[in-house]
Coordinates of C-alpha atoms in Angstrom, one line a residue:
M270 CA 47.7 -51.5 198.1
Q271 CA 49.6 -49.1 196.6
D272 CA 51.1 -46.2 198.2
E273 CA 50.0 -43.0 196.7
S274 CA 53.1 -41.2 197.0
Q275 CA 54.2 -43.6 194.3
V276 CA 51.7 -43.5 191.8
F277 CA 51.8 -40.9 189.0
D278 CA 49.9 -40.0 186.1
Y279 CA 52.7 -39.9 183.8
I280 CA 56.3 -41.6 184.4
I281 CA 58.5 -40.3 182.0
I282 CA 61.9 -42.6 182.2
G283 CA 64.8 -39.8 181.1
A284 CA 65.6 -36.2 181.6
G285 CA 66.9 -35.1 178.6
T286 CA 65.7 -33.0 175.7
A287 CA 62.5 -35.0 175.2
G288 CA 61.8 -36.1 178.8
C289 CA 62.4 -31.9 179.8
L290 CA 59.7 -30.8 177.3
L291 CA 57.4 -34.0 178.2
A292 CA 58.2 -33.1 181.9
N293 CA 57.0 -29.1 181.4
R294 CA 54.1 -29.9 178.6
L295 CA 52.4 -32.8 180.9
S296 CA 52.7 -31.1 184.2
A297 CA 51.0 -27.8 182.7
D298 CA 47.8 -30.1 183.4
A299 CA 47.2 -29.8 187.4
S300 CA 45.2 -32.3 187.8
K301 CA 48.2 -34.5 186.6
R302 CA 50.6 -36.2 188.9
V303 CA 53.8 -36.0 186.7
L304 CA 56.9 -38.2 187.7
L305 CA 60.6 -37.1 185.7
I306 CA 63.2 -39.8 186.8
E307 CA 67.1 -39.3 185.6
A308 CA 69.9 -41.9 186.2
G309 CA 72.3 -38.9 186.4
R310 CA 72.4 -36.1 188.7
K311 CA 71.7 -32.3 188.2
D312 CA 72.9 -29.9 185.7
D313 CA 75.1 -27.8 188.1
Y314 CA 78.4 -28.7 187.1
H315 CA 80.0 -25.5 185.6
W316 CA 80.9 -27.4 182.9
I317 CA 77.9 -28.0 181.2
H318 CA 76.9 -24.3 181.0
I319 CA 80.1 -22.4 180.2
P320 CA 80.1 -23.7 175.9
V321 CA 83.5 -25.2 175.7
G322 CA 82.9 -27.3 178.6
Y323 CA 81.5 -30.1 176.4
L324 CA 85.5 -30.7 176.6
H325 CA 85.1 -31.4 180.5
C326 CA 81.4 -33.3 179.8
I327 CA 82.2 -36.0 177.5
G328 CA 84.8 -39.0 178.9
N329 CA 83.3 -37.7 182.5
P330 CA 81.4 -39.8 184.9
R331 CA 79.3 -36.9 186.2
T332 CA 78.1 -36.0 182.9
D333 CA 78.6 -39.1 180.8
W334 CA 77.5 -42.3 180.3
L335 CA 80.9 -43.2 179.1
Y336 CA 79.6 -45.9 176.3
N337 CA 82.1 -47.4 173.6
T338 CA 81.4 -49.2 170.6
E339 CA 82.1 -52.8 169.5
P340 CA 84.7 -53.1 167.1
D341 CA 84.0 -52.0 163.8
A342 CA 84.7 -53.7 160.7
G343 CA 84.3 -50.6 158.4
L344 CA 86.3 -48.8 160.8
N345 CA 89.1 -51.4 160.4
G346 CA 88.4 -52.9 163.9
R347 CA 88.5 -49.7 165.9
A348 CA 86.1 -49.0 168.6
L349 CA 84.6 -45.5 169.5
R350 CA 83.8 -43.2 172.4
Y351 CA 80.4 -43.2 172.2
P352 CA 79.4 -40.1 174.4
R353 CA 75.5 -39.8 175.8
G354 CA 74.4 -37.8 178.1
K355 CA 73.6 -39.1 181.8
T356 CA 72.3 -35.4 184.0
L357 CA 69.9 -33.0 183.8
G358 CA 69.4 -32.0 180.3
G359 CA 71.1 -35.2 178.5
C360 CA 72.9 -34.6 176.1
S361 CA 71.4 -31.7 175.4
S362 CA 74.1 -30.9 178.2
I363 CA 77.3 -32.0 176.8
N364 CA 76.1 -31.6 172.6
G365 CA 77.4 -29.5 170.0
M366 CA 74.4 -26.7 170.8
I367 CA 74.2 -26.6 167.0
Y368 CA 70.4 -25.5 165.9
M369 CA 69.7 -28.2 163.2
R370 CA 65.8 -29.3 162.0
G371 CA 67.0 -31.3 158.4
Q372 CA 66.1 -31.5 155.2
A373 CA 62.0 -31.0 154.1
R374 CA 62.1 -34.3 152.5
D375 CA 63.2 -36.2 156.0
Y376 CA 59.7 -35.6 157.7
D377 CA 58.3 -36.8 154.1
Q378 CA 59.9 -39.9 154.1
W379 CA 58.7 -40.8 158.2
A380 CA 55.1 -39.4 156.5
Q381 CA 55.5 -42.4 153.9
L382 CA 57.2 -45.1 155.9
T383 CA 54.1 -44.4 158.6
G384 CA 51.4 -43.6 156.5
D385 CA 51.0 -40.7 159.3
M386 CA 50.4 -37.2 157.2
A387 CA 51.2 -35.7 160.6
W388 CA 54.5 -36.6 160.0
R389 CA 55.3 -34.4 156.7
W390 CA 57.2 -31.4 156.8
E391 CA 54.4 -28.7 156.7
N392 CA 52.7 -30.7 160.1
S393 CA 56.3 -30.5 161.8
L394 CA 57.2 -26.9 161.2
P395 CA 54.4 -26.2 163.4
H396 CA 55.8 -27.9 166.6
F397 CA 59.3 -27.0 165.8
K398 CA 58.1 -23.3 165.9
L399 CA 56.4 -23.9 169.4
H400 CA 59.3 -23.8 171.5
E401 CA 61.4 -22.1 169.3
D402 CA 62.7 -18.4 170.7
H403 CA 65.1 -17.6 167.7
Y404 CA 67.0 -14.2 167.6
K405 CA 65.8 -12.7 164.6
G406 CA 62.0 -13.1 166.2
A407 CA 59.3 -14.5 164.5
D408 CA 58.5 -15.2 160.6
A409 CA 56.6 -18.4 158.4
M410 CA 59.6 -20.7 159.0
H411 CA 60.7 -19.4 162.8
G412 CA 58.9 -18.5 166.3
A413 CA 60.4 -16.1 169.0
R414 CA 58.9 -15.5 172.5
G415 CA 56.7 -12.8 172.5
T416 CA 54.3 -14.6 169.5
A417 CA 52.0 -16.9 169.4
P418 CA 52.5 -19.8 167.0
E419 CA 50.1 -21.4 164.7
L420 CA 48.5 -24.2 167.3
M421 CA 47.9 -21.8 169.8
Q422 CA 45.6 -20.2 168.0
D423 CA 42.9 -22.9 167.7
K424 CA 41.1 -22.8 171.0
N425 CA 39.6 -25.9 170.5
Q426 CA 42.5 -27.8 170.1
P427 CA 43.6 -29.7 174.2
Y428 CA 46.9 -28.8 173.6
Q429 CA 45.9 -25.2 173.4
K430 CA 44.2 -25.2 176.4
L431 CA 47.1 -27.3 177.9
L432 CA 49.3 -24.9 176.9
R433 CA 47.6 -21.5 178.6
H434 CA 50.8 -20.7 180.3
H435 CA 52.6 -20.3 176.9
N436 CA 51.1 -17.7 175.5
S437 CA 54.1 -15.5 175.2
G438 CA 56.5 -17.8 172.6
G439 CA 58.9 -20.5 173.1
E440 CA 61.5 -21.9 175.5
W441 CA 64.4 -23.3 173.6
R442 CA 66.5 -20.1 173.0
I443 CA 68.5 -20.1 169.3
E444 CA 71.4 -17.2 168.5
K445 CA 73.8 -16.7 166.3
Q446 CA 77.6 -17.6 167.7
R447 CA 79.7 -14.6 169.4
L448 CA 82.7 -15.2 167.5
R449 CA 84.2 -15.2 164.0
W450 CA 87.6 -16.8 162.6
D451 CA 89.3 -15.0 159.1
I452 CA 90.3 -18.9 158.3
L453 CA 86.7 -20.1 158.7
D454 CA 85.6 -16.8 156.3
A455 CA 88.0 -17.6 154.1
F456 CA 86.7 -21.9 153.9
A457 CA 83.4 -21.0 153.2
E458 CA 84.5 -18.0 150.7
A459 CA 86.3 -21.1 148.7
A460 CA 82.9 -23.2 149.2
V461 CA 80.9 -20.6 147.2
Q462 CA 83.6 -20.4 144.4
A463 CA 83.3 -24.2 144.8
G464 CA 79.7 -24.3 143.5
I465 CA 77.8 -24.5 147.7
P466 CA 75.4 -21.4 148.0
A467 CA 75.9 -19.0 150.5
T468 CA 73.0 -19.0 153.3
S469 CA 72.1 -17.7 156.6
D470 CA 69.6 -20.1 157.7
F471 CA 70.2 -23.7 157.3
N472 CA 66.6 -24.5 158.7
R473 CA 64.0 -23.7 156.2
G474 CA 63.4 -26.9 154.8
D475 CA 66.0 -27.2 151.8
N476 CA 69.8 -26.7 154.1
E477 CA 72.2 -27.1 151.0
G478 CA 74.6 -24.2 151.6
V479 CA 77.4 -22.7 153.4
G480 CA 77.5 -20.2 157.1
Y481 CA 78.1 -20.2 160.2
F482 CA 75.7 -22.6 162.3
E483 CA 73.2 -20.8 164.4
V484 CA 73.4 -22.4 168.4
N485 CA 71.6 -23.0 171.6
Q486 CA 72.9 -20.6 173.7
K487 CA 71.5 -17.2 176.0
N488 CA 74.5 -14.6 175.6
G489 CA 77.5 -16.3 175.4
W490 CA 75.8 -19.2 177.8
R491 CA 75.2 -23.3 177.3
W492 CA 71.1 -23.4 177.0
N493 CA 70.4 -26.9 177.7
T494 CA 66.5 -28.5 177.9
A495 CA 66.9 -28.4 181.6
K496 CA 66.7 -24.7 181.6
A497 CA 64.5 -24.1 179.1
F498 CA 61.5 -26.7 180.0
L499 CA 62.3 -27.3 184.1
R500 CA 63.6 -24.4 185.6
P501 CA 61.3 -22.2 184.8
V502 CA 58.0 -24.2 185.9
C503 CA 58.1 -27.5 186.9
Y504 CA 60.2 -27.2 190.0
G505 CA 57.4 -24.8 191.3
R506 CA 54.7 -27.1 190.3
P507 CA 53.4 -29.2 193.1
N508 CA 52.1 -32.1 190.4
F509 CA 55.6 -32.5 189.4
E510 CA 58.3 -34.8 191.0
L511 CA 61.6 -35.4 189.8
W512 CA 63.7 -38.4 191.1
N513 CA 67.1 -37.6 190.2
N514 CA 70.2 -40.4 190.5
A515 CA 67.4 -43.0 189.7
Q516 CA 67.9 -45.8 187.4
V517 CA 65.5 -47.2 186.0
C518 CA 65.9 -50.4 185.7
K519 CA 62.6 -52.4 184.0
L520 CA 59.2 -51.9 183.3
V521 CA 56.1 -53.5 185.6
V522 CA 54.2 -55.2 182.8
T523 CA 50.8 -56.6 184.1
P524 CA 48.8 -58.5 182.2
Q525 CA 45.3 -57.4 181.9
P526 CA 41.2 -58.9 181.9
D527 CA 41.3 -58.8 178.7
G528 CA 44.3 -60.8 178.3
S529 CA 46.4 -58.0 176.5
Q530 CA 49.0 -56.7 178.8
R531 CA 49.7 -52.8 180.1
C532 CA 53.1 -51.1 181.6
T533 CA 51.6 -49.9 184.7
G534 CA 55.1 -48.9 186.3
V535 CA 59.0 -48.8 186.7
E536 CA 61.2 -50.6 189.3
V537 CA 64.2 -47.8 190.0
W538 CA 67.2 -48.0 192.0
A539 CA 67.6 -45.8 193.9
G540 CA 71.1 -46.0 194.9
D541 CA 70.5 -48.5 197.9
E542 CA 67.3 -49.8 197.4
R543 CA 64.6 -50.9 194.6
V544 CA 61.6 -48.4 194.6
T545 CA 58.5 -49.0 192.2
A546 CA 56.8 -45.9 191.1
H547 CA 53.6 -47.4 189.6
S548 CA 51.4 -45.8 186.6
T549 CA 48.0 -47.4 187.4
R550 CA 46.1 -46.9 190.5
D551 CA 43.9 -49.5 192.5
S552 CA 40.2 -47.9 190.9
G553 CA 41.8 -48.8 187.8
H554 CA 42.7 -44.8 186.5
M555 CA 44.7 -45.8 184.1
G556 CA 48.5 -44.1 183.8
E557 CA 50.9 -43.9 181.0
V558 CA 54.7 -44.7 181.1
I559 CA 57.2 -43.1 178.5
L560 CA 60.5 -44.0 177.5
C561 CA 63.2 -40.7 176.5
A562 CA 66.1 -42.7 177.7
G563 CA 67.3 -42.1 174.2
S564 CA 68.3 -44.4 171.1
I565 CA 71.0 -46.8 173.5
G566 CA 68.8 -46.7 177.0
S567 CA 65.5 -47.2 175.3
P568 CA 66.1 -50.4 173.4
Q569 CA 68.3 -51.7 176.9
I570 CA 65.4 -51.0 178.9
L571 CA 62.8 -52.7 176.7
Q572 CA 64.9 -55.7 176.6
L573 CA 65.5 -56.1 180.5
S574 CA 62.2 -56.0 180.8
G575 CA 61.1 -59.0 178.4
I576 CA 60.6 -56.6 175.0
G577 CA 62.9 -57.3 172.2
P578 CA 64.2 -59.6 170.1
A579 CA 62.9 -63.1 171.4
A580 CA 66.4 -65.0 170.9
L581 CA 68.2 -61.9 172.4
L582 CA 66.0 -62.0 175.4
Q583 CA 66.0 -65.9 176.0
Q584 CA 69.6 -66.0 175.6
H585 CA 69.9 -63.8 178.9
G586 CA 67.6 -65.8 180.7
I587 CA 64.8 -62.8 180.1
P588 CA 61.1 -64.0 179.7
V589 CA 59.8 -62.9 176.3
L590 CA 57.1 -60.3 177.4
Q591 CA 56.1 -59.2 173.3
D592 CA 58.6 -60.3 170.7
L593 CA 59.8 -57.1 168.0
P594 CA 62.6 -57.9 166.7
G595 CA 62.9 -54.2 165.7
V596 CA 63.8 -53.4 169.5
G597 CA 67.9 -52.5 169.1
A598 CA 68.0 -53.0 165.3
N599 CA 68.4 -49.8 162.7
L600 CA 70.9 -48.0 164.7
Q601 CA 72.1 -45.1 162.3
D602 CA 75.0 -42.5 163.4
H603 CA 76.4 -39.7 161.4
L604 CA 80.1 -40.8 161.1
Q605 CA 82.3 -37.8 160.3
I606 CA 85.6 -38.0 158.5
R607 CA 88.2 -35.7 159.4
S608 CA 90.5 -33.4 157.0
V609 CA 93.2 -31.5 158.4
Y610 CA 95.1 -28.9 156.9
K611 CA 98.2 -27.0 157.9
V612 CA 97.9 -23.3 157.0
Q613 CA 100.2 -20.3 157.2
N614 CA 100.0 -16.2 158.1
P615 CA 99.1 -14.6 155.0
P616 CA 102.0 -11.8 154.4
G617 CA 101.0 -9.1 156.7
G618 CA 98.6 -11.4 158.3
K619 CA 98.6 -11.1 162.5
H620 CA 100.2 -14.3 164.1
W621 CA 98.0 -14.6 167.3
G622 CA 94.6 -16.1 166.5
L623 CA 95.1 -17.5 162.9
S624 CA 93.8 -20.6 164.5
L625 CA 93.4 -21.8 167.9
N626 CA 95.7 -23.9 168.3
T627 CA 98.3 -21.2 168.3
M628 CA 96.1 -19.0 170.1
A629 CA 95.8 -21.8 173.4
S630 CA 99.7 -22.2 173.2
S631 CA 100.4 -20.2 175.5
L632 CA 99.3 -19.2 179.3
W633 CA 99.4 -16.2 178.1
G634 CA 97.3 -17.1 175.3
K635 CA 94.4 -18.9 177.5
A636 CA 94.0 -16.1 180.1
R637 CA 93.6 -13.8 177.3
I638 CA 90.7 -16.3 176.1
G639 CA 89.4 -17.0 179.4
L640 CA 89.6 -13.2 180.6
E641 CA 87.3 -12.4 177.0
Y642 CA 84.7 -15.1 177.9
A643 CA 84.4 -13.9 181.7
L644 CA 84.1 -9.9 180.8
R645 CA 82.3 -10.9 177.5
Q646 CA 81.1 -14.2 177.1
T647 CA 82.9 -14.5 173.8
G648 CA 85.4 -15.8 172.2
P649 CA 86.7 -19.0 172.0
M650 CA 85.1 -20.1 175.5
S651 CA 82.0 -19.4 173.6
M652 CA 82.4 -21.9 171.0
A653 CA 80.5 -24.4 169.7
P654 CA 82.4 -27.5 168.8
S655 CA 81.9 -26.5 165.2
Q656 CA 81.2 -23.1 164.2
L657 CA 81.3 -23.3 160.2
G658 CA 78.8 -25.5 158.4
A659 CA 78.3 -26.5 154.5
F660 CA 75.9 -28.8 153.3
T661 CA 76.7 -30.0 149.6
R662 CA 76.4 -33.1 147.2
S663 CA 79.2 -35.9 146.8
S664 CA 78.8 -36.3 143.4
P665 CA 76.6 -33.9 140.8
D666 CA 74.0 -36.7 140.3
Q667 CA 73.1 -36.9 143.9
P668 CA 69.7 -35.3 143.8
Y669 CA 69.4 -33.3 147.1
A670 CA 72.5 -32.1 149.7
N671 CA 73.8 -35.4 151.6
L672 CA 77.1 -34.3 153.1
E673 CA 77.5 -32.1 156.4
Y674 CA 80.4 -30.5 156.9
H675 CA 81.6 -29.3 160.4
V676 CA 84.5 -26.7 160.0
Q677 CA 86.8 -26.0 163.0
P678 CA 90.0 -23.5 163.1
L679 CA 91.6 -26.0 165.4
S680 CA 92.8 -29.3 164.7
L681 CA 94.0 -32.1 167.2
E682 CA 94.7 -36.3 166.9
A683 CA 91.6 -37.4 168.7
F684 CA 88.7 -36.2 170.7
G685 CA 90.4 -35.3 174.2
E686 CA 94.1 -35.2 172.5
P687 CA 96.0 -31.9 173.0
L688 CA 96.0 -29.2 170.1
H689 CA 98.9 -30.0 167.7
S690 CA 101.4 -27.3 167.8
F691 CA 101.3 -25.4 164.0
N692 CA 98.0 -23.5 162.6
A693 CA 95.7 -25.6 161.3
F694 CA 91.8 -26.0 160.4
T695 CA 89.4 -29.4 160.5
A696 CA 86.9 -29.8 157.5
S697 CA 85.1 -32.9 159.0
V698 CA 82.5 -34.5 156.6
C699 CA 79.7 -36.8 157.2
N700 CA 76.7 -38.9 155.3
L701 CA 73.7 -37.8 155.7
N702 CA 71.8 -40.5 154.8
P703 CA 73.6 -43.5 155.4
T704 CA 72.5 -46.8 153.9
S705 CA 74.1 -48.7 157.0
R706 CA 72.5 -50.0 160.3
G707 CA 73.9 -50.8 163.3
T708 CA 72.5 -52.6 166.3
V709 CA 71.9 -52.1 170.8
H710 CA 71.6 -55.4 172.6
I711 CA 71.9 -56.2 176.1
K712 CA 75.1 -58.3 177.1
S713 CA 73.0 -59.3 180.3
G714 CA 70.1 -59.1 182.4
R715 CA 71.8 -56.7 184.7
F716 CA 70.5 -53.2 184.2
E717 CA 74.2 -52.2 185.6
D718 CA 75.5 -54.0 182.4
A719 CA 76.4 -51.0 179.6
P720 CA 74.4 -52.3 176.4
A721 CA 77.1 -53.4 173.3
I722 CA 76.2 -50.9 170.8
A723 CA 77.5 -51.9 167.4
P724 CA 76.7 -48.9 164.7
N725 CA 78.3 -51.1 161.6
Y726 CA 79.9 -48.2 159.8
L727 CA 80.6 -47.8 156.2
S728 CA 78.9 -51.5 155.9
T729 CA 77.3 -51.1 152.2
A730 CA 78.9 -50.0 149.0
E731 CA 77.1 -46.7 148.8
D732 CA 78.7 -45.4 152.0
R733 CA 82.1 -46.3 151.5
Q734 CA 81.5 -44.9 148.0
V735 CA 80.0 -41.3 150.0
A736 CA 83.6 -41.9 151.9
A737 CA 85.6 -41.6 149.0
D738 CA 83.7 -39.0 147.0
S739 CA 83.3 -36.7 150.3
L740 CA 87.2 -36.1 150.6
R741 CA 87.6 -35.4 146.9
V742 CA 84.7 -32.9 147.7
T743 CA 87.3 -32.1 150.7
R744 CA 90.2 -31.2 148.4
K745 CA 87.8 -29.5 145.8
I746 CA 86.7 -26.8 148.6
V747 CA 90.4 -26.4 149.5
S748 CA 92.0 -26.2 146.3
Q749 CA 89.8 -22.5 145.5
G750 CA 91.5 -18.9 145.5
A751 CA 89.9 -18.0 148.4
L752 CA 92.3 -20.3 150.7
A753 CA 95.2 -19.5 148.2
K754 CA 96.6 -17.1 150.6
Y755 CA 97.0 -19.8 153.6
Q756 CA 98.8 -21.9 151.8
P757 CA 96.5 -25.3 152.8
E758 CA 98.9 -28.4 153.2
E759 CA 96.5 -31.7 154.0
F760 CA 98.0 -33.1 156.7
K761 CA 94.9 -35.6 157.0
P762 CA 94.3 -37.8 154.9
G763 CA 97.3 -36.6 153.2
V764 CA 97.6 -36.1 149.3
Q765 CA 99.4 -39.7 148.6
F766 CA 96.1 -41.5 148.7
Q767 CA 93.9 -40.8 145.7
T768 CA 91.4 -44.2 144.2
D769 CA 88.3 -45.3 146.1
E770 CA 90.0 -47.9 148.1
E771 CA 92.8 -46.1 149.3
L772 CA 90.8 -43.2 150.4
T773 CA 87.8 -45.6 152.3
R774 CA 90.4 -47.2 153.7
L775 CA 91.7 -44.3 155.2
A776 CA 88.0 -43.2 156.1
G777 CA 88.2 -46.4 158.3
D778 CA 91.6 -45.2 159.9
I779 CA 90.5 -41.5 160.8
A780 CA 86.6 -40.7 160.8
T781 CA 84.1 -40.8 164.5
T782 CA 81.0 -40.3 165.3
I783 CA 79.2 -37.0 165.2
F784 CA 77.0 -38.5 167.9
H785 CA 74.1 -38.5 166.0
P786 CA 72.6 -41.8 167.1
V787 CA 69.1 -42.5 166.2
G788 CA 66.1 -45.3 164.7
T789 CA 66.3 -48.2 167.3
T790 CA 63.2 -47.9 168.2
K791 CA 61.7 -47.1 165.0
M792 CA 57.7 -46.3 164.4
G793 CA 56.3 -47.5 161.1
K794 CA 53.4 -49.0 159.9
E795 CA 51.2 -52.0 161.5
D796 CA 52.6 -54.4 159.1
D797 CA 56.2 -53.3 159.0
P798 CA 57.4 -56.3 161.3
M799 CA 60.9 -54.5 162.3
A800 CA 58.7 -51.6 163.8
V801 CA 58.8 -51.2 167.4
V802 CA 55.8 -48.7 168.0
D803 CA 53.0 -46.6 165.7
S804 CA 53.1 -43.2 164.2
H805 CA 51.6 -41.9 167.9
L806 CA 54.8 -43.1 169.3
R807 CA 53.0 -46.2 171.1
V808 CA 55.1 -49.4 171.3
R809 CA 53.3 -52.4 170.5
G810 CA 51.3 -54.9 172.1
I811 CA 52.2 -52.9 175.2
R812 CA 49.5 -50.6 176.4
G813 CA 50.7 -47.4 178.4
L814 CA 54.1 -47.6 176.9
R815 CA 55.2 -45.1 174.5
V816 CA 58.9 -44.5 173.6
V817 CA 59.8 -40.2 172.9
D818 CA 63.2 -40.3 172.0
A819 CA 65.5 -40.1 168.8
G820 CA 65.4 -43.9 168.4
V821 CA 61.5 -43.3 166.4
M822 CA 63.0 -41.6 163.9
P823 CA 62.8 -44.5 160.9
L824 CA 65.3 -42.7 158.9
I825 CA 68.5 -40.2 160.5
T826 CA 67.5 -37.0 159.9
S827 CA 69.8 -34.4 157.4
G828 CA 71.6 -33.0 160.0
N829 CA 71.9 -32.7 163.6
T830 CA 69.1 -34.6 165.5
N831 CA 68.8 -33.2 168.6
S832 CA 66.2 -30.2 167.7
P833 CA 64.5 -33.0 165.8
T834 CA 64.0 -34.7 168.9
L835 CA 62.2 -31.8 170.6
M836 CA 59.8 -31.5 167.5
I837 CA 59.0 -35.2 168.5
A838 CA 58.8 -35.1 171.6
E839 CA 56.1 -31.4 170.7
K840 CA 54.1 -33.8 168.9
A841 CA 53.7 -36.8 171.5
A842 CA 52.9 -34.2 174.1
A843 CA 50.1 -33.0 172.6
W844 CA 49.1 -36.5 171.6
I845 CA 49.4 -37.8 175.1
Q846 CA 46.9 -34.8 176.3
A847 CA 44.7 -35.5 174.0
G848 CA 44.7 -39.5 174.8
I849 CA 46.0 -40.5 171.5

């Protein structure tokens, strides 16, 4: 007999971006027991909530899985630190807080690749707006607290009935940044002079333009998904249970009388023993297990459970339950190339505050920064890692914006290193639509062992050409008159590098991840042999199991990936509640 206290209608693995929203939505039905499992600790670490605290969260075992990539030929043999959130809120607790949907064409491509028009831009936009609380208020493109999105207006829709409490707008707060910099304003003006239009909203379907990023903050504090979706309501629901410091070892898959296979639970390491949580009762009531462990964690758990490429599983002595070669394949990521420019104060300009390098170079400067945040929650401690953004084309023959810039009023040798002693800004540029594909594969049958992450950056001629072209676009922007008074001097990569071959090699030396891994459990049509899930995110060949995270994206979005993951979870919640 099963212990009824360990039986749930829905078991959600991973309390990150997608998992927190799903827990909120599914536990709104009081008749359903919901278990949310998180390997990390609660989000009660103070640096999670101070925006600049990402510096203390990345590389910290308190909040980060501490992954590294395999040495990468495209990066001239370098391996990269590969942060993934390990705490309530997941990556939304340690990321750059940038609110970015991508481009309409991304979702139209998903619809084409899956054969499901539900993923088209116009059909995805309402699922962005449903949880959105935009500081400008609601309009045709944005949702806000106090307004009812389109999805809540159909009284016959099951999701509307589920979200009876959801009558005052969204939970996911989006605000403008609480700071500006003269050097960033000058870069934005230079970008306009270089032919990039100014924009006040990157999230209307075509993000080409330059402007300050909007961020997931509330009154100068980070707004993660644990605050947005768990804390307000879930903890008070008797049908909701949270297990944290609990790592999933494997899925429990049970043969069914009709010959099919069904995921009926999960084995969890609770720190001193293995515990099994069940999603199917002895009476035959069928529940569901929902993998939200992210583009690294979800394929790892599937592979450990016997679901994945048969040869890989056999190599590690794992019985093959379902041969799915796409599990852990199709890894895509945004690789940023960091150009650093030294700058000088213009005649008559103030020395303090030209860049963060000199602003934070003294104890007095650090004290001023800390005091400003303590009193007003503004200034450098309220900074997202990148403040100014730009989307443009790597060459005139590109049909759409295929580059994204993250521009910062600071510079350093590498993440985690001290700021340079001279004034500078950094213009990081990434290829939005890389054609390189990597893998995530287990190294052993032990759940404790991190998988091998091989992004395979710059492995195609197209990606290498875009890398070289993007550095030339950066130089074009910086050469414009708006920046002339700051006398910008290229510190990295250096003006001596000019040819495609030189610039591509330099990209391999200085480029790093923006932390946007997707695609490792991609959705697709029935005849796509590499598709892991169908268009409703159900795992092929295993009933009662879905994947709901960035891994299901067949193609990476043209921008930061956190908010698209929330939209995916919103759609999934509606399908799960409707039983489809």
